[in-house]
PDB file of C-alpha atoms in Angstrom:
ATOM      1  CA  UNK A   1      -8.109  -9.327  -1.898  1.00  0.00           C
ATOM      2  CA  UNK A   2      -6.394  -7.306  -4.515  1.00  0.00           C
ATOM      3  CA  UNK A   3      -2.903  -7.182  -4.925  1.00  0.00           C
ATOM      4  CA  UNK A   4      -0.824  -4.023  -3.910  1.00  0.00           C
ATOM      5  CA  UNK A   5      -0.304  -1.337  -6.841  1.00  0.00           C
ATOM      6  CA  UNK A   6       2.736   0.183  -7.252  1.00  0.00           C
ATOM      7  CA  UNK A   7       3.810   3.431  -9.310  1.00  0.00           C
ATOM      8  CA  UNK A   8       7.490   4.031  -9.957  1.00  0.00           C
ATOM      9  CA  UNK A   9       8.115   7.933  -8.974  1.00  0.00           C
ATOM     10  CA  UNK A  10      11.928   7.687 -10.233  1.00  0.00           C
ATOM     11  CA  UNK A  11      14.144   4.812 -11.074  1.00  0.00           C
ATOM     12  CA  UNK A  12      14.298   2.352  -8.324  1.00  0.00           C
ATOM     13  CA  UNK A  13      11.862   4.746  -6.130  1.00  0.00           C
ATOM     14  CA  UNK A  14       8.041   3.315  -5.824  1.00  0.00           C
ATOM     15  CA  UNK A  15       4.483   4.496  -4.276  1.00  0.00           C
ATOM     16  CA  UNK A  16       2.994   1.066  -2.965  1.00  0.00           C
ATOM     17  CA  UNK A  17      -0.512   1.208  -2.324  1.00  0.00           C
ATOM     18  CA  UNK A  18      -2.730  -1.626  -0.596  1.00  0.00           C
ATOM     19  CA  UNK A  19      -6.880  -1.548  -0.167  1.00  0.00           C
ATOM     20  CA  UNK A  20      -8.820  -3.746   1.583  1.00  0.00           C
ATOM     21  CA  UNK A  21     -12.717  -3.381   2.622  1.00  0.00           C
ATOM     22  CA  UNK A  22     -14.113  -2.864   5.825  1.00  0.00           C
ATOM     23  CA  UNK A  23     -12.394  -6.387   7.230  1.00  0.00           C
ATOM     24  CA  UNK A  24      -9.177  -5.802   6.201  1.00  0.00           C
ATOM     25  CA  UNK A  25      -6.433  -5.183   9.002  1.00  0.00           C
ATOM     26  CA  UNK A  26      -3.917  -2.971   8.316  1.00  0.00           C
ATOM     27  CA  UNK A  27      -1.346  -5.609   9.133  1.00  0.00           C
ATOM     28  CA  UNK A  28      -2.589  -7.833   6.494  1.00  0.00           C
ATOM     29  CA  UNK A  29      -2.475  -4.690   4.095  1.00  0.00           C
ATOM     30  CA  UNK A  30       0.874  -4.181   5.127  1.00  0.00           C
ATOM     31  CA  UNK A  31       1.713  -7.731   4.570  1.00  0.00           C
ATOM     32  CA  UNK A  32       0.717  -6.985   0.962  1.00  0.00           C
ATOM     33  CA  UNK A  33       2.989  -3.833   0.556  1.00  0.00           C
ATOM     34  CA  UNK A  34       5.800  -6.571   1.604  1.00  0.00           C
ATOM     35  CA  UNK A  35       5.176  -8.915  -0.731  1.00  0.00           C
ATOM     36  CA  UNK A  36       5.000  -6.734  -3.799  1.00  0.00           C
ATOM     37  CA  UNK A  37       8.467  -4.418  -2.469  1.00  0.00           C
ATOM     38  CA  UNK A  38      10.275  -7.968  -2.506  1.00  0.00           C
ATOM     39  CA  UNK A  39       8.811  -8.411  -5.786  1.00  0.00           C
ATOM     40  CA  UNK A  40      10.277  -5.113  -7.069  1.00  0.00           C
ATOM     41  CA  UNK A  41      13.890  -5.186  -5.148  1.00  0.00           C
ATOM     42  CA  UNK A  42      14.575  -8.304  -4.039  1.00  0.00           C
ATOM     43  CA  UNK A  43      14.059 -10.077  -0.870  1.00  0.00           C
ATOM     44  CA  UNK A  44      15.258  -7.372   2.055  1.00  0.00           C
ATOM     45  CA  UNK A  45      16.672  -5.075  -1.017  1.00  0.00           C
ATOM     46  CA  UNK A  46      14.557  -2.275  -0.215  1.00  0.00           C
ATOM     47  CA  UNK A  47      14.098   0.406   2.436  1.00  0.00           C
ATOM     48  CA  UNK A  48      10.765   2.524   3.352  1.00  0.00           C
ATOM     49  CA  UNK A  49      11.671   6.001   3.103  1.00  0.00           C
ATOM     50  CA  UNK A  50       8.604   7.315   4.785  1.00  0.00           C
ATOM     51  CA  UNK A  51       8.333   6.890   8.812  1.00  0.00           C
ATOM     52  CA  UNK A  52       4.641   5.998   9.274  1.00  0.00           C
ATOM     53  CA  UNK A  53       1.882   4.593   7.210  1.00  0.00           C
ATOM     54  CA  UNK A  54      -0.816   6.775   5.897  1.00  0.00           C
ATOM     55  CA  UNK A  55      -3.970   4.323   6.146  1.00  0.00           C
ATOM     56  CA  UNK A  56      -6.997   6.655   5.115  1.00  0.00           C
ATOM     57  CA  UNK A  57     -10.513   5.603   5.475  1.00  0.00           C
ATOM     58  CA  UNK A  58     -12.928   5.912   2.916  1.00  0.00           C
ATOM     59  CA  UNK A  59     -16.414   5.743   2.495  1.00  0.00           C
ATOM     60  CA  UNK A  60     -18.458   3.286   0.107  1.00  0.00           C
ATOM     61  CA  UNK A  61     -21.009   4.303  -2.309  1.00  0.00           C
ATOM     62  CA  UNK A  62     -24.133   2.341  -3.707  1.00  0.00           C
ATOM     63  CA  UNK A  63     -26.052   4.724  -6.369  1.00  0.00           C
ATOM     64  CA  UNK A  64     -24.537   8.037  -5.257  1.00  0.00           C
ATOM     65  CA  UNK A  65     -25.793   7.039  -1.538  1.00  0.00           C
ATOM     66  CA  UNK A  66     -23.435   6.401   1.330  1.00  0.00           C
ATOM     67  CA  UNK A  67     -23.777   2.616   2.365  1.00  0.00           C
ATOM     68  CA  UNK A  68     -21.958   3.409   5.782  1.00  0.00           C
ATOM     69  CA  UNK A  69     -19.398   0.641   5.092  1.00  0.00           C
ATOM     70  CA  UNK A  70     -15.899   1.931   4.245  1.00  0.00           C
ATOM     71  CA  UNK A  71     -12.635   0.761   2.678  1.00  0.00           C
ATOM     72  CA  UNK A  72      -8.605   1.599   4.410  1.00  0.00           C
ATOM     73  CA  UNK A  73      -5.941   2.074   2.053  1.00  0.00           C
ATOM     74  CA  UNK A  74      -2.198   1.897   3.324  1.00  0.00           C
ATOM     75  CA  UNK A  75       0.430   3.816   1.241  1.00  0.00           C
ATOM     76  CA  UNK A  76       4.666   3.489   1.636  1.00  0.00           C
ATOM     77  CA  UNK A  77       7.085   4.501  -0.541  1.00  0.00           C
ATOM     78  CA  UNK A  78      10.142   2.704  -1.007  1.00  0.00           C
ATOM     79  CA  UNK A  79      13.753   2.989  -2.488  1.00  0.00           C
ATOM     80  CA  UNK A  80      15.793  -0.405  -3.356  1.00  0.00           C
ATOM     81  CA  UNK A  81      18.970  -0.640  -2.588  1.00  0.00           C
ATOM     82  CA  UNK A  82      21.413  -0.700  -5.337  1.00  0.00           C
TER      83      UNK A  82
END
């Protein structure tokens, strides 16, 4: 799987992003968002500031036709801690 994206909004403030396909679980998505928000902060150095995940659904397409598969995406923003 692809590693989570992150976009800094301000210093120290990120957008982490994580996408799996159809057999992803969210937990393992979130597992990714972990991983890269230690990799920013510091092990434990960071805090979520948003109180649930978003985890949208979205379809796939194959030639402009939907293949009835989909893909989840789970977004958190953190802030590390100075």
């Amino acid at each position: 799987m692809i590693p989570a994206r992150a976009k800094e909004l301000e210093p120290g403030k990120f957008k982490l992003m994580a996408s799996g396909n159809i057999f992803a679980s969210i937990s393992s998505l979130e597992a990714k968002i972990d991983k890269r928000a230690k990799k920013l902060c510091g092990e434990e150095n960071y805090t979520y500031l948003d109180k649930e995940i978003a985890t949208p659904h979205s379809p796939a397409y194959s030639n402009g036709v939907d293949i009835g598969a989909s893909y989840t995406v789970v977004t958190r923003t953190i802030q590390c801690n100075p």
